[in-house]
PDB file of C-alpha atoms in Angstrom:
ATOM      1  CA  GLN A   1       0.000   0.000   0.000  1.00 94.00           C
ATOM      2  CA  VAL A   2       1.026   3.608  -0.483  1.00 96.00           C
ATOM      3  CA  GLN A   3       3.110   4.965   2.376  1.00 97.00           C
ATOM      4  CA  LEU A   4       4.676   8.380   2.846  1.00 98.00           C
ATOM      5  CA  VAL A   5       6.914   9.149   5.824  1.00 98.00           C
ATOM      6  CA  GLU A   6       8.283  12.647   6.376  1.00 98.00           C
ATOM      7  CA  SER A   7      11.418  13.386   8.389  1.00 98.00           C
ATOM      8  CA  GLY A   8      13.959  16.130   8.910  1.00 97.00           C
ATOM      9  CA  GLY A   9      11.918  18.611  10.894  1.00 97.00           C
ATOM     10  CA  GLY A  10      13.315  20.393  13.908  1.00 97.00           C
ATOM     11  CA  VAL A  11      14.082  23.741  15.517  1.00 97.00           C
ATOM     12  CA  VAL A  12      16.255  26.186  13.591  1.00 97.00           C
ATOM     13  CA  GLN A  13      17.088  29.876  13.824  1.00 98.00           C
ATOM     14  CA  PRO A  14      15.891  32.421  11.253  1.00 98.00           C
ATOM     15  CA  GLY A  15      18.121  32.514   8.202  1.00 97.00           C
ATOM     16  CA  MET A  16      19.235  28.922   8.543  1.00 98.00           C
ATOM     17  CA  SER A  17      18.520  25.944   6.275  1.00 98.00           C
ATOM     18  CA  LEU A  18      16.801  22.602   6.669  1.00 98.00           C
ATOM     19  CA  ARG A  19      16.124  19.678   4.336  1.00 98.00           C
ATOM     20  CA  LEU A  20      12.964  17.641   4.685  1.00 98.00           C
ATOM     21  CA  SER A  21      12.662  14.119   3.317  1.00 98.00           C
ATOM     22  CA  CYS A  22       9.619  12.117   2.303  1.00 98.00           C
ATOM     23  CA  ALA A  23      10.295   8.392   2.055  1.00 98.00           C
ATOM     24  CA  THR A  24       7.807   6.680  -0.244  1.00 98.00           C
ATOM     25  CA  SER A  25       6.816   3.069  -0.797  1.00 97.00           C
ATOM     26  CA  GLY A  26       4.080   1.066  -2.473  1.00 97.00           C
ATOM     27  CA  PHE A  27       4.234   2.854  -5.836  1.00 96.00           C
ATOM     28  CA  THR A  28       6.619   4.020  -8.555  1.00 96.00           C
ATOM     29  CA  LEU A  29       7.692   7.559  -7.724  1.00 96.00           C
ATOM     30  CA  SER A  30       8.365   8.510 -11.358  1.00 96.00           C
ATOM     31  CA  ASN A  31       4.708   7.944 -12.228  1.00 96.00           C
ATOM     32  CA  TYR A  32       3.225  10.577  -9.920  1.00 96.00           C
ATOM     33  CA  GLY A  33       3.338  14.238  -9.025  1.00 96.00           C
ATOM     34  CA  MET A  34       4.409  14.898  -5.443  1.00 98.00           C
ATOM     35  CA  HIS A  35       3.490  17.914  -3.320  1.00 98.00           C
ATOM     36  CA  TRP A  36       4.601  19.568  -0.097  1.00 98.00           C
ATOM     37  CA  VAL A  37       1.840  21.242   1.925  1.00 97.00           C
ATOM     38  CA  ARG A  38       2.194  22.969   5.284  1.00 97.00           C
ATOM     39  CA  GLN A  39      -0.002  24.032   8.172  1.00 96.00           C
ATOM     40  CA  ALA A  40       1.163  26.766  10.525  1.00 96.00           C
ATOM     41  CA  PRO A  41      -0.045  26.613  14.149  1.00 95.00           C
ATOM     42  CA  GLY A  42      -3.720  27.559  14.301  1.00 93.00           C
ATOM     43  CA  LYS A  43      -3.866  28.212  10.549  1.00 95.00           C
ATOM     44  CA  GLY A  44      -5.191  26.427   7.485  1.00 95.00           C
ATOM     45  CA  LEU A  45      -3.473  24.308   4.876  1.00 96.00           C
ATOM     46  CA  GLU A  46      -1.046  26.087   2.556  1.00 96.00           C
ATOM     47  CA  TRP A  47       0.336  24.524  -0.606  1.00 96.00           C
ATOM     48  CA  VAL A  48       4.123  24.833  -0.876  1.00 97.00           C
ATOM     49  CA  ALA A  49       5.484  23.069  -3.950  1.00 97.00           C
ATOM     50  CA  VAL A  50       5.004  20.292  -6.498  1.00 96.00           C
ATOM     51  CA  ILE A  51       7.334  18.192  -8.618  1.00 97.00           C
ATOM     52  CA  TRP A  52       5.639  16.728 -11.640  1.00 95.00           C
ATOM     53  CA  ALA A  53       5.776  13.042 -12.578  1.00 95.00           C
ATOM     54  CA  ASN A  54       8.372  13.841 -15.251  1.00 95.00           C
ATOM     55  CA  GLY A  55      10.689  15.066 -12.487  1.00 95.00           C
ATOM     56  CA  ILE A  56      11.529  18.161 -14.515  1.00 96.00           C
ATOM     57  CA  ASN A  57       8.672  20.580 -13.962  1.00 95.00           C
ATOM     58  CA  LYS A  58       8.463  22.140 -10.530  1.00 96.00           C
ATOM     59  CA  ASN A  59       6.161  24.844  -9.200  1.00 95.00           C
ATOM     60  CA  TYR A  60       6.225  26.854  -5.985  1.00 95.00           C
ATOM     61  CA  ALA A  61       4.001  29.072  -3.868  1.00 94.00           C
ATOM     62  CA  ASP A  62       4.894  32.747  -4.041  1.00 93.00           C
ATOM     63  CA  SER A  63       5.755  32.680  -0.329  1.00 95.00           C
ATOM     64  CA  VAL A  64       8.631  30.207  -0.808  1.00 96.00           C
ATOM     65  CA  ARG A  65       9.775  30.706  -4.395  1.00 96.00           C
ATOM     66  CA  GLY A  66      13.504  31.398  -4.523  1.00 97.00           C
ATOM     67  CA  ARG A  67      14.079  29.992  -1.012  1.00 98.00           C
ATOM     68  CA  PHE A  68      12.718  26.420  -1.201  1.00 98.00           C
ATOM     69  CA  THR A  69      13.613  23.716  -3.714  1.00 98.00           C
ATOM     70  CA  ILE A  70      11.711  20.480  -4.307  1.00 98.00           C
ATOM     71  CA  SER A  71      13.545  17.473  -5.737  1.00 98.00           C
ATOM     72  CA  ARG A  72      13.409  13.703  -5.799  1.00 98.00           C
ATOM     73  CA  ASP A  73      15.685  10.679  -5.972  1.00 97.00           C
ATOM     74  CA  THR A  74      13.859   7.815  -7.664  1.00 96.00           C
ATOM     75  CA  SER A  75      16.635   5.367  -6.723  1.00 96.00           C
ATOM     76  CA  GLN A  76      15.934   6.146  -3.068  1.00 97.00           C
ATOM     77  CA  ASN A  77      12.148   6.566  -3.548  1.00 97.00           C
ATOM     78  CA  THR A  78      12.443   9.848  -1.704  1.00 98.00           C
ATOM     79  CA  VAL A  79      11.210  13.388  -2.251  1.00 98.00           C
ATOM     80  CA  TYR A  80      13.019  16.330  -0.684  1.00 98.00           C
ATOM     81  CA  LEU A  81      12.274  19.906   0.271  1.00 98.00           C
ATOM     82  CA  GLN A  82      15.381  22.033   0.696  1.00 98.00           C
ATOM     83  CA  MET A  83      14.447  25.093   2.742  1.00 98.00           C
ATOM     84  CA  ASN A  84      16.896  28.007   2.816  1.00 98.00           C
ATOM     85  CA  SER A  85      16.710  31.455   4.410  1.00 98.00           C
ATOM     86  CA  LEU A  86      14.065  30.221   6.807  1.00 98.00           C
ATOM     87  CA  ARG A  87      11.733  32.740   8.416  1.00 98.00           C
ATOM     88  CA  VAL A  88       9.659  32.654  11.585  1.00 98.00           C
ATOM     89  CA  GLU A  89       6.553  32.447   9.379  1.00 97.00           C
ATOM     90  CA  ASP A  90       7.792  29.160   7.878  1.00 98.00           C
ATOM     91  CA  THR A  91       7.028  27.475  11.206  1.00 98.00           C
ATOM     92  CA  ALA A  92       4.538  24.720  10.405  1.00 97.00           C
ATOM     93  CA  VAL A  93       3.852  21.032  10.103  1.00 97.00           C
ATOM     94  CA  TYR A  94       5.015  20.003   6.625  1.00 98.00           C
ATOM     95  CA  PHE A  95       3.176  17.208   4.817  1.00 98.00           C
ATOM     96  CA  CYS A  96       4.172  15.450   1.640  1.00 98.00           C
ATOM     97  CA  ALA A  97       1.420  14.120  -0.586  1.00 98.00           C
ATOM     98  CA  ARG A  98       1.100  12.067  -3.770  1.00 97.00           C
ATOM     99  CA  ASP A  99      -1.283  12.841  -6.600  1.00 94.00           C
ATOM    100  CA  ILE A 100      -4.022  10.340  -7.364  1.00 92.00           C
ATOM    101  CA  SER A 101      -4.931  12.331 -10.465  1.00 90.00           C
ATOM    102  CA  SER A 102      -3.468  15.477 -11.982  1.00 89.00           C
ATOM    103  CA  TRP A 103      -3.270  18.220  -9.364  1.00 91.00           C
ATOM    104  CA  SER A 104      -5.070  16.066  -6.773  1.00 92.00           C
ATOM    105  CA  PRO A 105      -2.936  15.258  -3.719  1.00 94.00           C
ATOM    106  CA  GLY A 106      -4.605  12.078  -2.533  1.00 93.00           C
ATOM    107  CA  PHE A 107      -2.193  10.184  -0.289  1.00 96.00           C
ATOM    108  CA  TRP A 108      -0.625  12.069   2.602  1.00 97.00           C
ATOM    109  CA  GLY A 109       2.055  11.473   5.181  1.00 97.00           C
ATOM    110  CA  GLN A 110       1.678  12.282   8.868  1.00 96.00           C
ATOM    111  CA  GLY A 111       3.831  15.405   8.671  1.00 97.00           C
ATOM    112  CA  THR A 112       7.004  16.722  10.270  1.00 97.00           C
ATOM    113  CA  LEU A 113       7.195  19.849  12.434  1.00 97.00           C
ATOM    114  CA  VAL A 114       9.522  22.712  11.526  1.00 98.00           C
ATOM    115  CA  THR A 115       9.997  25.473  14.079  1.00 98.00           C
ATOM    116  CA  VAL A 116      11.896  28.613  13.142  1.00 98.00           C
ATOM    117  CA  SER A 117      12.728  30.623  16.227  1.00 97.00           C
ATOM    118  CA  SER A 118      15.562  32.645  17.667  1.00 94.00           C
TER     119      SER A 118
ATOM    120  CA  GLN B   1      -1.791  32.916  -4.559  1.00 65.00           C
ATOM    121  CA  SER B   2      -5.046  34.014  -2.860  1.00 80.00           C
ATOM    122  CA  ALA B   3      -6.863  31.366  -0.864  1.00 88.00           C
ATOM    123  CA  LEU B   4     -10.255  30.150  -2.012  1.00 95.00           C
ATOM    124  CA  THR B   5     -13.093  31.466   0.174  1.00 97.00           C
ATOM    125  CA  GLN B   6     -14.990  29.106   2.473  1.00 98.00           C
ATOM    126  CA  PRO B   7     -17.387  29.843   5.348  1.00 98.00           C
ATOM    127  CA  ALA B   8     -15.569  29.726   8.672  1.00 97.00           C
ATOM    128  CA  SER B   9     -18.081  27.346  10.207  1.00 97.00           C
ATOM    129  CA  VAL B  10     -21.094  25.207   9.333  1.00 98.00           C
ATOM    130  CA  SER B  11     -23.170  23.160  11.746  1.00 96.00           C
ATOM    131  CA  GLY B  12     -25.958  20.614  11.592  1.00 96.00           C
ATOM    132  CA  SER B  13     -27.752  17.974  13.594  1.00 96.00           C
ATOM    133  CA  PRO B  14     -27.128  14.246  13.184  1.00 96.00           C
ATOM    134  CA  GLY B  15     -28.878  12.919  10.097  1.00 97.00           C
ATOM    135  CA  GLN B  16     -29.129  16.303   8.421  1.00 97.00           C
ATOM    136  CA  SER B  17     -27.361  17.407   5.255  1.00 97.00           C
ATOM    137  CA  ILE B  18     -24.993  20.352   5.108  1.00 97.00           C
ATOM    138  CA  THR B  19     -23.234  22.069   2.218  1.00 98.00           C
ATOM    139  CA  ILE B  20     -19.878  23.851   2.303  1.00 98.00           C
ATOM    140  CA  SER B  21     -19.156  26.381  -0.423  1.00 98.00           C
ATOM    141  CA  CYS B  22     -15.780  27.221  -1.947  1.00 98.00           C
ATOM    142  CA  THR B  23     -15.558  30.387  -4.023  1.00 97.00           C
ATOM    143  CA  GLY B  24     -12.687  31.067  -6.357  1.00 96.00           C
ATOM    144  CA  THR B  25     -12.173  32.860  -9.649  1.00 94.00           C
ATOM    145  CA  SER B  26     -12.007  32.153 -13.348  1.00 91.00           C
ATOM    146  CA  SER B  27      -8.286  31.432 -12.862  1.00 92.00           C
ATOM    147  CA  ASP B  28      -8.967  28.415 -10.686  1.00 94.00           C
ATOM    148  CA  VAL B  29     -12.349  26.885  -9.741  1.00 95.00           C
ATOM    149  CA  GLY B  30     -14.186  28.528 -12.628  1.00 94.00           C
ATOM    150  CA  ASP B  31     -11.963  27.334 -15.425  1.00 93.00           C
ATOM    151  CA  TYR B  32     -10.541  24.027 -14.209  1.00 94.00           C
ATOM    152  CA  ASN B  33     -12.013  20.791 -12.896  1.00 95.00           C
ATOM    153  CA  TYR B  34      -9.060  20.124 -10.590  1.00 95.00           C
ATOM    154  CA  VAL B  35     -11.113  20.822  -7.460  1.00 96.00           C
ATOM    155  CA  SER B  36     -10.619  18.609  -4.418  1.00 97.00           C
ATOM    156  CA  TRP B  37     -12.069  18.429  -0.913  1.00 98.00           C
ATOM    157  CA  TYR B  38     -10.325  17.248   2.274  1.00 98.00           C
ATOM    158  CA  GLN B  39     -11.369  16.328   5.780  1.00 98.00           C
ATOM    159  CA  HIS B  40      -8.791  17.177   8.436  1.00 97.00           C
ATOM    160  CA  HIS B  41      -8.797  16.146  12.050  1.00 93.00           C
ATOM    161  CA  PRO B  42      -6.140  18.087  14.004  1.00 86.00           C
ATOM    162  CA  GLY B  43      -2.904  16.172  14.385  1.00 86.00           C
ATOM    163  CA  LYS B  44      -3.712  13.763  11.581  1.00 92.00           C
ATOM    164  CA  ALA B  45      -3.055  13.630   7.869  1.00 95.00           C
ATOM    165  CA  PRO B  46      -5.736  15.288   5.712  1.00 96.00           C
ATOM    166  CA  LYS B  47      -8.066  12.810   4.026  1.00 97.00           C
ATOM    167  CA  LEU B  48      -9.118  13.264   0.408  1.00 97.00           C
ATOM    168  CA  LEU B  49     -12.914  13.088   0.056  1.00 98.00           C
ATOM    169  CA  VAL B  50     -13.498  14.311  -3.498  1.00 97.00           C
ATOM    170  CA  TYR B  51     -11.243  15.056  -6.483  1.00 97.00           C
ATOM    171  CA  ASP B  52     -11.821  16.405  -9.993  1.00 96.00           C
ATOM    172  CA  VAL B  53     -14.926  18.218  -8.658  1.00 96.00           C
ATOM    173  CA  SER B  54     -17.114  15.181  -8.038  1.00 97.00           C
ATOM    174  CA  ASN B  55     -15.075  11.963  -7.992  1.00 97.00           C
ATOM    175  CA  ARG B  56     -14.775   9.977  -4.785  1.00 97.00           C
ATOM    176  CA  PRO B  57     -11.632   7.942  -4.068  1.00 95.00           C
ATOM    177  CA  SER B  58     -12.108   4.285  -3.263  1.00 93.00           C
ATOM    178  CA  GLY B  59     -13.313   3.814   0.306  1.00 94.00           C
ATOM    179  CA  VAL B  60     -14.844   7.273   0.779  1.00 97.00           C
ATOM    180  CA  SER B  61     -18.470   7.213   1.881  1.00 96.00           C
ATOM    181  CA  ILE B  62     -21.164   8.138  -0.654  1.00 97.00           C
ATOM    182  CA  ARG B  63     -22.402  10.594   1.988  1.00 97.00           C
ATOM    183  CA  PHE B  64     -19.763  12.980   0.655  1.00 98.00           C
ATOM    184  CA  SER B  65     -20.483  14.531  -2.740  1.00 98.00           C
ATOM    185  CA  GLY B  66     -18.987  17.402  -4.710  1.00 97.00           C
ATOM    186  CA  SER B  67     -20.244  19.742  -7.410  1.00 97.00           C
ATOM    187  CA  LYS B  68     -19.373  23.004  -9.127  1.00 97.00           C
ATOM    188  CA  SER B  69     -21.221  25.944 -10.647  1.00 96.00           C
ATOM    189  CA  GLY B  70     -19.291  28.819 -12.157  1.00 96.00           C
ATOM    190  CA  ASN B  71     -16.576  29.970  -9.773  1.00 96.00           C
ATOM    191  CA  THR B  72     -18.059  28.136  -6.768  1.00 97.00           C
ATOM    192  CA  ALA B  73     -17.552  24.515  -5.787  1.00 98.00           C
ATOM    193  CA  SER B  74     -19.567  22.763  -3.094  1.00 98.00           C
ATOM    194  CA  LEU B  75     -19.230  19.768  -0.797  1.00 98.00           C
ATOM    195  CA  THR B  76     -22.390  18.197   0.565  1.00 98.00           C
ATOM    196  CA  ILE B  77     -22.330  15.886   3.564  1.00 98.00           C
ATOM    197  CA  SER B  78     -25.549  13.936   3.898  1.00 97.00           C
ATOM    198  CA  GLY B  79     -26.668  11.925   6.921  1.00 97.00           C
ATOM    199  CA  LEU B  80     -24.416  13.939   9.207  1.00 97.00           C
ATOM    200  CA  ARG B  81     -22.631  11.899  11.893  1.00 97.00           C
ATOM    201  CA  ALA B  82     -20.673  12.824  15.007  1.00 96.00           C
ATOM    202  CA  GLU B  83     -17.459  11.603  13.400  1.00 95.00           C
ATOM    203  CA  ASP B  84     -17.900  14.140  10.597  1.00 97.00           C
ATOM    204  CA  GLU B  85     -16.938  16.891  13.025  1.00 97.00           C
ATOM    205  CA  ALA B  86     -13.644  18.182  11.585  1.00 97.00           C
ATOM    206  CA  ASP B  87     -12.091  20.901   9.455  1.00 97.00           C
ATOM    207  CA  TYR B  88     -12.825  20.761   5.725  1.00 98.00           C
ATOM    208  CA  TYR B  89     -10.743  22.321   2.961  1.00 98.00           C
ATOM    209  CA  CYS B  90     -11.305  22.739  -0.739  1.00 98.00           C
ATOM    210  CA  SER B  91      -8.420  23.128  -3.163  1.00 97.00           C
ATOM    211  CA  SER B  92      -7.844  23.822  -6.815  1.00 96.00           C
ATOM    212  CA  TYR B  93      -5.257  24.157  -9.505  1.00 95.00           C
ATOM    213  CA  THR B  94      -4.732  27.812 -10.403  1.00 93.00           C
ATOM    214  CA  SER B  95      -3.330  29.159 -13.643  1.00 91.00           C
ATOM    215  CA  ARG B  96      -1.766  32.050 -11.735  1.00 85.00           C
ATOM    216  CA  SER B  97       1.893  31.016 -11.480  1.00 80.00           C
ATOM    217  CA  THR B  98       0.817  27.488 -12.468  1.00 75.00           C
ATOM    218  CA  SER B  99       0.265  26.409  -8.920  1.00 88.00           C
ATOM    219  CA  TYR B 100      -2.203  25.162  -6.375  1.00 93.00           C
ATOM    220  CA  VAL B 101      -4.339  26.821  -3.738  1.00 95.00           C
ATOM    221  CA  PHE B 102      -6.331  25.708  -0.705  1.00 96.00           C
ATOM    222  CA  GLY B 103      -9.499  27.198   0.684  1.00 97.00           C
ATOM    223  CA  THR B 104      -9.640  29.080   3.974  1.00 97.00           C
ATOM    224  CA  GLY B 105     -11.138  26.060   5.725  1.00 97.00           C
ATOM    225  CA  THR B 106     -14.521  25.331   7.323  1.00 98.00           C
ATOM    226  CA  LYS B 107     -15.069  23.919  10.781  1.00 98.00           C
ATOM    227  CA  VAL B 108     -18.018  21.530  10.788  1.00 98.00           C
ATOM    228  CA  THR B 109     -19.822  21.060  14.089  1.00 97.00           C
ATOM    229  CA  VAL B 110     -22.336  18.313  14.705  1.00 96.00           C
ATOM    230  CA  LEU B 111     -24.882  19.628  17.195  1.00 93.00           C
TER     231      LEU B 111
END
């Protein structure tokens, strides 16, 4: 069955970097688009980024473009989110999710918490 | 990307039907059928209820149904149950910056 397990969260200071990982199993990563979505404390869901099934096209939310980079390693069945120049407002639980149809994140992990604080 | 607009809260009694609206623009909900709905219990992973406006994934109850008219999508929950109490989010592809956007979220309370 489809499984997604996020890791890499933690507490960092503003301006620092962090790399999140999403280990996948139960499907072929190169066949599906993969998203990162976050939820700040007390707030709603916010879409962060997507890497298309072709592994080439990538899109980002305005709030993270230029600071975050999504990538994947199909040999490791893992999707990454490299987060640079972190800000206090990036504090959130970060979920990875797999499309079940175009632009339809259908399978989700349990999330990993990122706290940006001085 | 501007969030899609949902009512902050909707409530109903057990057995009743409720409808949650999701208003976007011609750049997202109005022009594309990539509209999804999620149920989210705090501390858990969001659960996909509807995708492509009105399709239900395998295993999702037929009590959940989706539709769209113009720039507004809707999720109807029929036969409301206590376990339906949760936060609900719509989402859509948006042609602005070729990206994705979630709704503001609706808290459903079962009276």
